[in-house]
Tab-separated table of C-alpha atoms and ligand atoms in Angstrom:
chain	number	residue	atom	x	y	z
V	1	MET	CA	-11.927	-151.190	-7.711
V	2	VAL	CA	-14.886	-153.251	-6.509
V	3	ASN	CA	-16.664	-156.240	-8.008
V	4	GLU	CA	-20.432	-156.764	-8.298
V	5	ASP	CA	-20.576	-158.183	-4.774
V	6	GLY	CA	-18.951	-155.203	-3.292
V	7	LYS	CA	-15.580	-156.811	-2.637
V	8	ILE	CA	-12.508	-154.741	-3.201
V	9	VAL	CA	-10.582	-156.197	-6.093
V	10	VAL	CA	-7.690	-153.825	-6.096
V	11	ALA	CA	-6.708	-150.543	-4.427
V	12	ASN	CA	-3.847	-148.246	-5.186
V	13	PRO	CA	-1.200	-147.553	-2.517
V	14	ILE	CA	-2.571	-144.082	-1.798
V	15	ALA	CA	-5.985	-145.576	-1.066
V	16	GLU	CA	-4.356	-148.070	1.305
V	17	GLN	CA	-2.500	-145.250	2.991
V	18	VAL	CA	-5.566	-142.990	3.267
V	19	PHE	CA	-7.619	-145.744	4.880
V	20	GLY	CA	-4.718	-146.828	7.105
V	21	TYR	CA	-4.208	-150.297	5.704
V	22	GLY	CA	-0.921	-151.914	4.758
V	23	LYS	CA	0.053	-153.148	1.335
V	24	ASN	CA	-2.851	-155.112	-0.251
V	25	GLY	CA	-4.651	-154.657	3.067
V	26	LEU	CA	-7.794	-153.468	1.264
V	27	THR	CA	-8.006	-156.350	-1.174
V	28	ASP	CA	-10.926	-158.658	-0.596
V	29	LEU	CA	-12.440	-156.365	2.020
V	30	SER	CA	-16.114	-155.572	1.648
V	31	LEU	CA	-16.535	-152.029	0.434
V	32	GLU	CA	-18.958	-151.327	3.319
V	33	GLN	CA	-16.084	-151.912	5.745
V	34	LEU	CA	-14.745	-148.572	4.614
V	35	LEU	CA	-17.961	-146.819	5.764
V	36	PRO	CA	-19.108	-145.913	9.279
V	37	GLU	CA	-21.421	-148.638	10.452
V	38	ARG	CA	-24.550	-146.513	10.423
V	39	TYR	CA	-24.361	-146.060	6.653
V	40	ARG	CA	-23.570	-149.640	5.696
V	41	GLY	CA	-27.086	-151.063	5.275
V	42	LYS	CA	-28.203	-148.177	3.079
V	43	HIS	CA	-25.014	-148.389	1.094
V	44	VAL	CA	-25.585	-152.034	0.110
V	45	ASN	CA	-28.876	-150.985	-1.528
V	46	PHE	CA	-27.230	-148.049	-3.085
V	47	ARG	CA	-24.487	-150.226	-4.539
V	48	LYS	CA	-27.039	-152.652	-5.973
V	49	GLY	CA	-28.877	-149.744	-7.582
V	50	PHE	CA	-25.681	-148.532	-9.193
V	51	ASN	CA	-24.851	-151.982	-10.475
V	52	ALA	CA	-28.251	-152.214	-12.134
V	53	HIS	CA	-27.721	-148.960	-14.029
V	54	PRO	CA	-24.063	-148.179	-13.912
V	55	GLU	CA	-22.949	-144.839	-15.224
V	56	PRO	CA	-20.091	-142.521	-14.287
V	57	ARG	CA	-21.134	-139.993	-11.663
V	58	ARG	CA	-20.247	-138.309	-8.458
V	59	MET	CA	-21.427	-139.794	-5.235
V	60	GLY	CA	-23.320	-138.023	-2.573
V	61	PHE	CA	-23.603	-134.750	-4.501
V	62	GLY	CA	-24.659	-131.899	-2.234
V	63	ARG	CA	-24.040	-133.702	1.061
V	64	ASP	CA	-20.982	-134.714	3.046
V	65	LEU	CA	-19.753	-138.271	2.694
V	66	LEU	CA	-17.860	-139.918	5.501
V	67	ALA	CA	-15.440	-142.824	5.231
V	68	LEU	CA	-13.905	-144.994	7.963
V	69	LYS	CA	-10.220	-145.624	8.538
V	70	LYS	CA	-8.925	-148.915	9.816
V	71	ASP	CA	-8.406	-147.365	13.255
V	72	GLY	CA	-12.101	-146.387	13.386
V	73	GLN	CA	-11.541	-142.688	12.650
V	74	GLU	CA	-14.101	-141.119	10.329
V	75	PHE	CA	-13.061	-138.648	7.670
V	76	PRO	CA	-14.799	-136.704	4.899
V	77	VAL	CA	-14.398	-137.842	1.330
V	78	GLU	CA	-15.419	-137.016	-2.175
V	79	ILE	CA	-16.111	-139.969	-4.431
V	80	SER	CA	-16.544	-140.323	-8.215
V	81	LEU	CA	-17.786	-143.565	-9.622
V	82	SER	CA	-17.019	-145.171	-12.901
V	83	HIS	CA	-17.364	-148.718	-14.193
V	84	SER	CA	-16.151	-151.178	-16.776
V	85	GLU	CA	-16.832	-154.740	-17.730
V	86	VAL	CA	-14.072	-157.261	-17.715
V	87	GLN	CA	-14.931	-160.726	-19.103
V	88	GLY	CA	-18.619	-160.013	-18.683
V	89	LYS	CA	-18.168	-159.015	-15.057
V	90	LEU	CA	-18.954	-155.487	-13.799
V	91	LEU	CA	-16.142	-153.708	-12.092
V	92	VAL	CA	-16.860	-150.426	-10.314
V	93	MET	CA	-14.075	-147.939	-9.822
V	94	ALA	CA	-14.322	-145.495	-6.988
V	95	PHE	CA	-12.030	-142.448	-7.037
V	96	ILE	CA	-11.825	-141.353	-3.456
V	97	SER	CA	-10.353	-138.063	-2.281
V	98	ASP	CA	-9.691	-137.386	1.370
V	99	ILE	CA	-11.073	-133.860	1.825
V	100	SER	CA	-10.312	-133.519	5.554
V	101	GLU	CA	-7.951	-130.596	5.005
V	102	ARG	CA	-10.321	-128.817	2.685
V	103	LYS	CA	-13.183	-129.332	5.092
V	104	LYS	CA	-11.042	-128.066	7.949
V	105	SER	CA	-10.146	-124.917	6.112
V	106	GLU	CA	-13.755	-124.519	4.941
V	107	GLU	CA	-14.865	-124.885	8.527
V	108	ALA	CA	-12.214	-122.455	9.707
V	109	LEU	CA	-13.296	-120.044	7.002
V	110	LYS	CA	-16.921	-120.423	8.030
V	111	LYS	CA	-16.011	-119.914	11.636
V	112	SER	CA	-13.996	-116.826	10.912
V	113	GLU	CA	-16.786	-115.547	8.657
V	114	GLU	CA	-19.236	-116.108	11.486
V	115	GLN	CA	-16.867	-114.450	13.872
V	116	LEU	CA	-16.510	-111.628	11.417
V	117	ILE	CA	-20.276	-111.241	11.325
V	118	VAL	CA	-20.361	-111.195	15.124
V	119	TYR	CA	-17.540	-108.670	15.177
V	120	ALA	CA	-19.272	-106.577	12.556
V	121	ALA	CA	-22.491	-106.674	14.543
V	122	GLU	CA	-20.623	-105.729	17.704
V	123	LEU	CA	-18.795	-103.025	15.845
V	124	GLU	CA	-22.040	-101.694	14.457
V	125	LYS	CA	-23.499	-101.694	17.952
V	126	LYS	CA	-20.460	-99.879	19.266
V	127	VAL	CA	-20.523	-97.380	16.421
V	128	HIS	CA	-24.205	-96.838	17.057
V	129	SER	CA	-23.789	-96.299	20.783
V	130	ARG	CA	-20.709	-94.109	20.244
V	131	THR	CA	-22.578	-92.076	17.629
V	132	GLU	CA	-25.429	-91.641	20.069
V	133	ALA	CA	-23.041	-90.598	22.823
V	134	LEU	CA	-21.276	-88.284	20.399
V	135	ASN	CA	-24.555	-86.759	19.268
V	136	LYS	CA	-25.494	-86.174	22.879
V	137	THR	CA	-22.112	-84.555	23.526
V	138	ILE	CA	-22.486	-82.423	20.400
V	139	GLU	CA	-25.991	-81.421	21.484
V	140	LYS	CA	-24.671	-80.518	24.924
V	141	LEU	CA	-21.778	-78.586	23.402
V	142	GLU	CA	-24.094	-76.756	21.025
V	143	LYS	CA	-26.286	-75.812	23.961
V	144	GLU	CA	-23.248	-74.636	25.887
V	145	ILE	CA	-22.004	-72.620	22.900
V	146	PHE	CA	-25.450	-71.087	22.487
V	147	GLU	CA	-25.619	-70.190	26.179
V	148	ARG	CA	-22.094	-68.820	26.130
V	149	LYS	CA	-22.801	-66.736	23.025
V	150	ARG	CA	-25.946	-65.385	24.625
V	151	ALA	CA	-24.076	-64.553	27.801
V	152	GLU	CA	-21.333	-62.908	25.737
V	153	ALA	CA	-23.889	-60.909	23.756
V	154	GLU	CA	-25.570	-59.826	26.983
V	155	ALA	CA	-22.248	-58.918	28.540
V	156	SER	CA	-21.145	-56.918	25.519
V	157	LYS	CA	-24.548	-55.238	25.403
V	158	ALA	CA	-24.201	-54.315	29.054
V	159	LEU	CA	-20.659	-53.139	28.415
V	160	GLU	CA	-21.795	-51.113	25.420
V	161	LYS	CA	-24.573	-49.563	27.530
V	162	GLU	CA	-22.120	-48.742	30.267
V	163	ARG	CA	-19.732	-47.242	27.744
V	164	GLU	CA	-22.575	-45.184	26.274
V	165	PHE	CA	-23.611	-44.124	29.740
V	166	ASN	CA	-20.063	-43.087	30.637
V	167	ASP	CA	-19.808	-41.257	27.356
V	168	LEU	CA	-23.040	-39.430	28.086
V	169	LYS	CA	-21.881	-38.664	31.604
V	170	THR	CA	-18.678	-37.117	30.263
V	171	LYS	CA	-20.595	-35.105	27.680
V	172	PHE	CA	-23.141	-34.084	30.296
V	173	VAL	CA	-20.466	-32.833	32.674
V	174	ALA	CA	-18.721	-30.941	29.870
V	175	ILE	CA	-21.908	-29.352	28.548
V	176	ALA	CA	-23.371	-28.674	31.976
V	177	SER	CA	-20.243	-27.006	33.319
V	178	HIS	CA	-19.904	-24.954	30.141
V	179	GLU	CA	-23.573	-24.009	29.857
V	180	PHE	CA	-24.009	-23.280	33.555
V	181	ARG	CA	-20.912	-21.135	33.830
V	182	THR	CA	-22.159	-18.305	31.587
V	183	PRO	CA	-25.532	-17.692	33.267
V	184	LEU	CA	-24.003	-18.165	36.713
V	185	SER	CA	-21.279	-15.592	36.082
V	186	THR	CA	-23.892	-13.259	34.587
V	187	ILE	CA	-25.943	-13.640	37.766
V	188	LEU	CA	-22.897	-13.045	39.955
V	189	SER	CA	-21.726	-9.932	38.091
V	190	SER	CA	-25.291	-8.550	37.941
V	191	VAL	CA	-25.723	-9.050	41.681
V	192	VAL	CA	-22.420	-7.231	42.339
V	193	LEU	CA	-23.491	-4.396	40.027
V	194	VAL	CA	-26.973	-4.192	41.586
V	195	GLU	CA	-25.313	-3.632	44.963
V	196	GLN	CA	-23.163	-0.862	43.517
V	197	TYR	CA	-26.139	0.771	41.716
V	198	LYS	CA	-28.163	0.445	44.936
V	199	GLU	CA	-25.646	2.718	46.704
V	200	ARG	CA	-25.899	5.197	43.840
V	201	GLY	CA	-29.655	4.750	43.658
V	202	ASP	CA	-29.567	4.060	39.903
V	203	LEU	CA	-32.917	2.270	39.558
V	204	ASP	CA	-32.779	1.859	35.745
V	205	LYS	CA	-29.515	-0.036	35.927
V	206	ILE	CA	-30.802	-2.088	38.871
V	207	SER	CA	-33.888	-3.129	36.909
V	208	LYS	CA	-31.718	-3.969	33.844
V	209	HIS	CA	-29.555	-6.250	35.953
V	210	THR	CA	-32.412	-7.912	37.827
V	211	SER	CA	-33.954	-8.796	34.477
V	212	ARG	CA	-30.581	-10.233	33.374
V	213	VAL	CA	-30.558	-12.314	36.559
V	214	ARG	CA	-34.107	-13.463	35.834
V	215	SER	CA	-33.360	-14.480	32.258
V	216	SER	CA	-30.174	-16.272	33.343
V	217	VAL	CA	-32.133	-18.194	35.953
V	218	GLU	CA	-34.778	-19.017	33.309
V	219	HIS	CA	-32.034	-20.215	30.995
V	220	LEU	CA	-30.575	-22.461	33.725
V	221	THR	CA	-34.044	-23.781	34.509
V	222	ALA	CA	-34.600	-24.555	30.823
V	223	ILE	CA	-31.347	-26.518	30.651
V	224	LEU	CA	-32.182	-28.426	33.819
V	225	ASN	CA	-35.661	-29.141	32.453
V	226	ASP	CA	-34.140	-30.572	29.297
V	227	PHE	CA	-31.895	-32.854	31.353
V	228	LEU	CA	-34.847	-34.013	33.421
V	229	LEU	CA	-36.942	-34.514	30.308
V	230	LEU	CA	-34.266	-36.715	28.764
V	231	GLY	CA	-34.414	-38.991	31.772
V	232	LYS	CA	-38.190	-39.168	31.531
V	233	LEU	CA	-38.031	-39.945	27.788
V	234	ASP	CA	-35.448	-42.673	28.461
V	235	GLU	CA	-37.671	-44.257	31.035
V	236	CYS	CA	-40.757	-43.840	28.798
V	237	LYS	CA	-42.363	-41.792	31.525
V	238	ILE	CA	-43.946	-39.249	29.194
V	239	ILE	CA	-47.695	-39.693	29.038
V	240	VAL	CA	-49.269	-38.623	25.744
V	241	THR	CA	-52.747	-37.163	26.101
V	242	CYS	CA	-54.522	-36.819	22.758
V	243	GLU	CA	-57.243	-34.205	22.637
V	244	PRO	CA	-58.851	-32.111	19.881
V	245	VAL	CA	-56.782	-28.968	19.350
V	246	ASP	CA	-57.508	-25.985	17.114
V	247	ILE	CA	-54.460	-25.717	14.850
V	248	ASP	CA	-54.567	-21.970	14.328
V	249	THR	CA	-54.979	-21.186	18.043
V	250	LEU	CA	-52.171	-23.568	18.986
V	251	LEU	CA	-49.732	-22.000	16.510
V	252	GLN	CA	-50.691	-18.415	17.450
V	253	ASP	CA	-50.135	-19.281	21.119
V	254	ILE	CA	-46.692	-20.719	20.398
V	255	ILE	CA	-45.706	-17.632	18.372
V	256	GLU	CA	-46.922	-15.306	21.122
V	257	GLU	CA	-45.008	-17.266	23.709
V	258	ILE	CA	-41.741	-17.182	21.813
V	259	LYS	CA	-41.920	-13.552	20.684
V	260	PRO	CA	-40.155	-12.096	23.771
V	261	SER	CA	-37.102	-14.298	23.237
V	262	LEU	CA	-36.613	-13.442	19.552
V	263	LYS	CA	-33.675	-11.267	18.558
V	264	GLU	CA	-34.164	-7.675	17.585
V	265	GLY	CA	-35.997	-7.354	14.276
V	266	GLN	CA	-36.844	-11.021	14.035
V	267	HIS	CA	-40.451	-12.063	13.461
V	268	ILE	CA	-42.310	-15.254	12.670
V	269	GLU	CA	-44.389	-15.371	9.481
V	270	LEU	CA	-47.182	-17.895	9.754
V	271	ASP	CA	-48.653	-19.379	6.585
V	272	LEU	CA	-51.463	-21.784	7.498
V	273	LYS	CA	-53.098	-23.682	4.600
V	274	SER	CA	-55.036	-26.602	6.008
V	275	THR	CA	-58.676	-27.406	5.274
V	276	LYS	CA	-58.821	-29.407	8.451
V	277	LYS	CA	-58.929	-27.085	11.401
V	278	GLN	CA	-58.329	-29.560	14.167
V	279	LEU	CA	-55.622	-31.914	15.293
V	280	ILE	CA	-56.190	-34.669	17.785
V	281	THR	CA	-52.908	-34.523	19.601
V	282	ASP	CA	-51.009	-33.647	22.752
V	283	ALA	CA	-50.872	-29.836	22.541
V	284	ARG	CA	-48.194	-29.624	25.237
V	285	ILE	CA	-45.822	-31.809	23.212
V	286	VAL	CA	-46.542	-29.975	19.929
V	287	ARG	CA	-45.839	-26.711	21.733
V	288	ASN	CA	-42.488	-27.998	22.996
V	289	ILE	CA	-41.522	-29.259	19.525
V	290	PHE	CA	-42.167	-25.916	17.841
V	291	PHE	CA	-40.816	-23.873	20.715
V	292	ASN	CA	-37.531	-25.734	20.231
V	293	LEU	CA	-37.462	-25.463	16.423
V	294	LEU	CA	-38.448	-21.774	16.430
V	295	SER	CA	-35.895	-20.931	19.189
V	296	ASN	CA	-33.170	-22.627	17.145
V	297	ALA	CA	-34.278	-20.725	14.011
V	298	SER	CA	-33.929	-17.513	15.985
V	299	LYS	CA	-30.742	-18.477	17.839
V	300	TYR	CA	-28.856	-19.540	14.702
V	301	SER	CA	-30.005	-16.484	12.621
V	302	ASP	CA	-28.940	-12.865	12.818
V	303	GLN	CA	-31.075	-10.001	14.029
V	304	HIS	CA	-33.747	-8.805	11.585
V	305	LYS	CA	-33.870	-12.164	9.796
V	306	PRO	CA	-37.350	-13.555	9.152
V	307	ILE	CA	-38.507	-16.976	10.348
V	308	TYR	CA	-41.237	-18.788	8.401
V	309	LEU	CA	-43.734	-21.240	9.831
V	310	LYS	CA	-45.633	-22.927	6.973
V	311	VAL	CA	-48.415	-25.406	7.646
V	312	LYS	CA	-50.269	-27.527	5.062
V	313	GLU	CA	-51.974	-30.872	4.580
V	314	LYS	CA	-50.258	-33.636	2.666
V	315	ASP	CA	-51.265	-37.289	2.388
V	316	GLU	CA	-53.425	-37.302	5.494
V	317	LEU	CA	-50.657	-35.614	7.450
V	318	LEU	CA	-50.209	-32.100	8.748
V	319	MET	CA	-46.847	-30.859	7.449
V	320	MET	CA	-45.281	-28.042	9.428
V	321	THR	CA	-42.135	-26.333	8.222
V	322	VAL	CA	-39.852	-23.987	10.166
V	323	LYS	CA	-37.553	-22.097	7.834
V	324	ASP	CA	-34.805	-19.647	8.709
V	325	GLU	CA	-32.107	-17.663	6.954
V	326	GLY	CA	-29.389	-18.410	9.477
V	327	ILE	CA	-25.942	-19.991	9.578
V	328	GLY	CA	-27.110	-23.405	8.337
V	329	ILE	CA	-25.612	-26.769	9.238
V	330	PRO	CA	-22.369	-28.028	7.613
V	331	PRO	CA	-23.119	-31.132	5.450
V	332	GLU	CA	-20.680	-33.326	7.401
V	333	ASP	CA	-22.729	-32.714	10.584
V	334	HIS	CA	-26.112	-33.647	9.084
V	335	LYS	CA	-25.978	-37.294	10.038
V	336	HIS	CA	-25.351	-36.588	13.734
V	337	LEU	CA	-27.851	-33.774	14.128
V	338	PHE	CA	-30.426	-35.653	16.203
V	339	GLU	CA	-27.843	-37.273	18.470
V	340	ARG	CA	-27.820	-36.358	22.132
V	341	PHE	CA	-25.378	-33.504	23.004
V	342	PHE	CA	-24.394	-33.076	19.357
V	343	ARG	CA	-23.617	-29.554	18.213
V	344	ALA	CA	-22.518	-28.620	14.703
V	345	GLY	CA	-19.008	-27.359	14.042
V	346	ASN	CA	-20.148	-23.837	13.107
V	347	VAL	CA	-21.924	-22.847	16.364
V	348	SER	CA	-18.871	-20.874	17.645
V	349	THR	CA	-20.013	-18.949	20.755
V	350	ILE	CA	-23.753	-19.514	20.332
V	351	GLN	CA	-24.934	-21.197	23.511
V	352	GLY	CA	-26.601	-24.588	23.533
V	353	THR	CA	-26.545	-28.094	24.953
V	354	GLY	CA	-27.199	-30.226	21.860
V	355	LEU	CA	-30.241	-31.712	23.525
V	356	GLY	CA	-33.121	-29.845	21.878
V	357	LEU	CA	-33.274	-31.705	18.558
V	358	ASN	CA	-32.850	-35.071	20.244
V	359	ILE	CA	-35.837	-34.251	22.448
V	360	VAL	CA	-37.792	-32.888	19.465
V	361	LYS	CA	-37.261	-36.086	17.451
V	362	ARG	CA	-38.370	-38.271	20.325
V	363	TYR	CA	-41.394	-36.058	20.942
V	364	VAL	CA	-42.366	-36.269	17.255
V	365	GLU	CA	-42.111	-40.043	17.394
V	366	LEU	CA	-44.312	-40.132	20.482
V	367	LEU	CA	-47.004	-38.486	18.349
V	368	PHE	CA	-46.416	-41.046	15.520
V	369	GLY	CA	-44.945	-38.337	13.304
V	370	SER	CA	-41.614	-37.799	11.568
V	371	ILE	CA	-39.037	-35.029	11.249
V	372	THR	CA	-36.640	-34.176	8.398
V	373	PHE	CA	-34.460	-31.211	7.567
V	374	GLU	CA	-32.549	-29.576	4.762
V	375	SER	CA	-29.803	-27.109	5.453
V	376	GLN	CA	-26.965	-25.201	3.855
V	377	PRO	CA	-25.060	-22.032	4.695
V	378	GLY	CA	-27.711	-19.329	4.550
V	379	GLY	CA	-30.608	-21.266	5.968
V	380	SER	CA	-32.267	-24.369	7.331
V	381	VAL	CA	-35.694	-25.951	6.891
V	382	PHE	CA	-37.062	-28.384	9.482
V	383	THR	CA	-40.245	-30.280	8.526
V	384	VAL	CA	-42.431	-32.053	11.048
V	385	SER	CA	-45.234	-34.307	9.751
V	386	LEU	CA	-47.914	-35.291	12.223
V	387	PRO	CA	-50.978	-37.461	11.780
V	388	PHE	CA	-54.251	-35.586	12.326
V	389	ASN	CA	-55.046	-38.095	15.004
V	390	CYS	CA	-52.190	-39.204	17.249
V	391	ALA	CA	-54.299	-41.664	19.227
V	392	PRO	CA	-53.258	-45.240	18.453
V	393	ILE	CA	-56.071	-47.072	16.614
Z	401	ADP	P1	-28.521	-26.615	20.920
Z	401	ADP	O1	-28.833	-26.455	22.357
Z	401	ADP	O2	-27.050	-26.726	20.680
Z	401	ADP	O3	-29.143	-25.590	20.039
Z	401	ADP	P2	-30.152	-28.604	19.503
Z	401	ADP	O4	-30.278	-30.031	19.794
Z	401	ADP	O5	-31.377	-27.779	19.470
Z	401	ADP	O6	-29.092	-28.069	20.533
Z	401	ADP	O7	-29.437	-28.511	18.091
Z	401	ADP	C1	-28.328	-29.297	17.821
Z	401	ADP	C2	-27.385	-28.594	16.879
Z	401	ADP	O8	-28.012	-28.482	15.606
Z	401	ADP	C3	-27.095	-27.184	17.257
Z	401	ADP	O9	-26.035	-27.108	18.186
Z	401	ADP	C4	-26.730	-26.579	15.937
Z	401	ADP	O10	-25.384	-26.908	15.591
Z	401	ADP	C5	-27.641	-27.287	14.975
Z	401	ADP	N1	-28.881	-26.564	14.661
Z	401	ADP	C6	-30.111	-26.806	15.115
Z	401	ADP	N2	-31.019	-25.976	14.573
Z	401	ADP	C7	-30.326	-25.177	13.740
Z	401	ADP	C8	-30.701	-24.101	12.864
Z	401	ADP	N3	-31.957	-23.681	12.744
Z	401	ADP	N4	-29.716	-23.524	12.149
Z	401	ADP	C9	-28.440	-23.921	12.261
Z	401	ADP	N5	-28.023	-24.938	13.066
Z	401	ADP	C10	-28.965	-25.544	13.789
């Protein structure tokens, strides 16, 4: 408690203890003695101001107040002021709290908050750089996975190709040895017989056997040609030459050419209904397509069975149908029919390599056409549709 002149009138024991004075040690001291020297002058004015208009309030609101202990040590305080008048004299009461501990913990809190912010910033930086590193690793891994998958796909493709090739090789060896054996043994037996007939001078028999030798050799040549052709088709070595071709002449030529190989009593009935008379196409390829289809029609039909070759226009295409009344193709074999070396289950002893239809299909595609078939026991119909002009636009 301080009088108007700023002298301490009375202080409680806690105040004496806080400021480091002994009992009654504060009494009669000037209040300014409890302040660091640098604040004293200002404080005198401040005290006078308060005395002029005394009212209870807190001191130094919003800023830190410092007080001075007897031993010269400064410490933070919070002060509330109040006043009363005793016998006409103003007495000012100052309630002083030592807030050193609070300040310390506030400071510590602030420090740790600041540290926390620094840590957080560092952490964020670390997370950022780790994320970047991780993203780079992921990118690298993704690239590696992609490369590996591509390599795997290539390897399995190569493996698949090799497997296919081995499969074809096996089929080729089987078919070739089977298909070559018959004509070769025919040739051998005919040669032996020719020698015997030569001794007897039987010219008729000799001529019969020489023609058997010739047809066997032709058959072998045809098989070999098919094998060679397959290779050429695989390597895309077939050159398509599109030229104007008279449809009727082309078909008549094919029929004439195939006539000698038809079975006894077989004949080809041509039914040509096309207003357009010309095709722009590769005549050699068309000939091979129909030679194959017509030979099959003959081969898989009995003697005396007719073969029909119908030709008409449909939707800007020339549709050509080869129909026979032969053994037909079992339904379960339909889906494999154009596969290389495939032969249906009902061929029994009829000779063949299973290459013709595969070649036909690829030939048709070379001319930008298509091929379909329908078949059941009792007959088959193969339809080839070709554009009137096979030259690419
Ligand atoms: P192949 O040399 O065996 O005759 P193709 O490739 O020409 O070979 O024909 C494949 C298979 O399709 C034949 O083995 C046969 O089973 C069947 N096939 C083809 N054309 C006919 C047809 N007109 N009638 C019955 N079956 C046929």
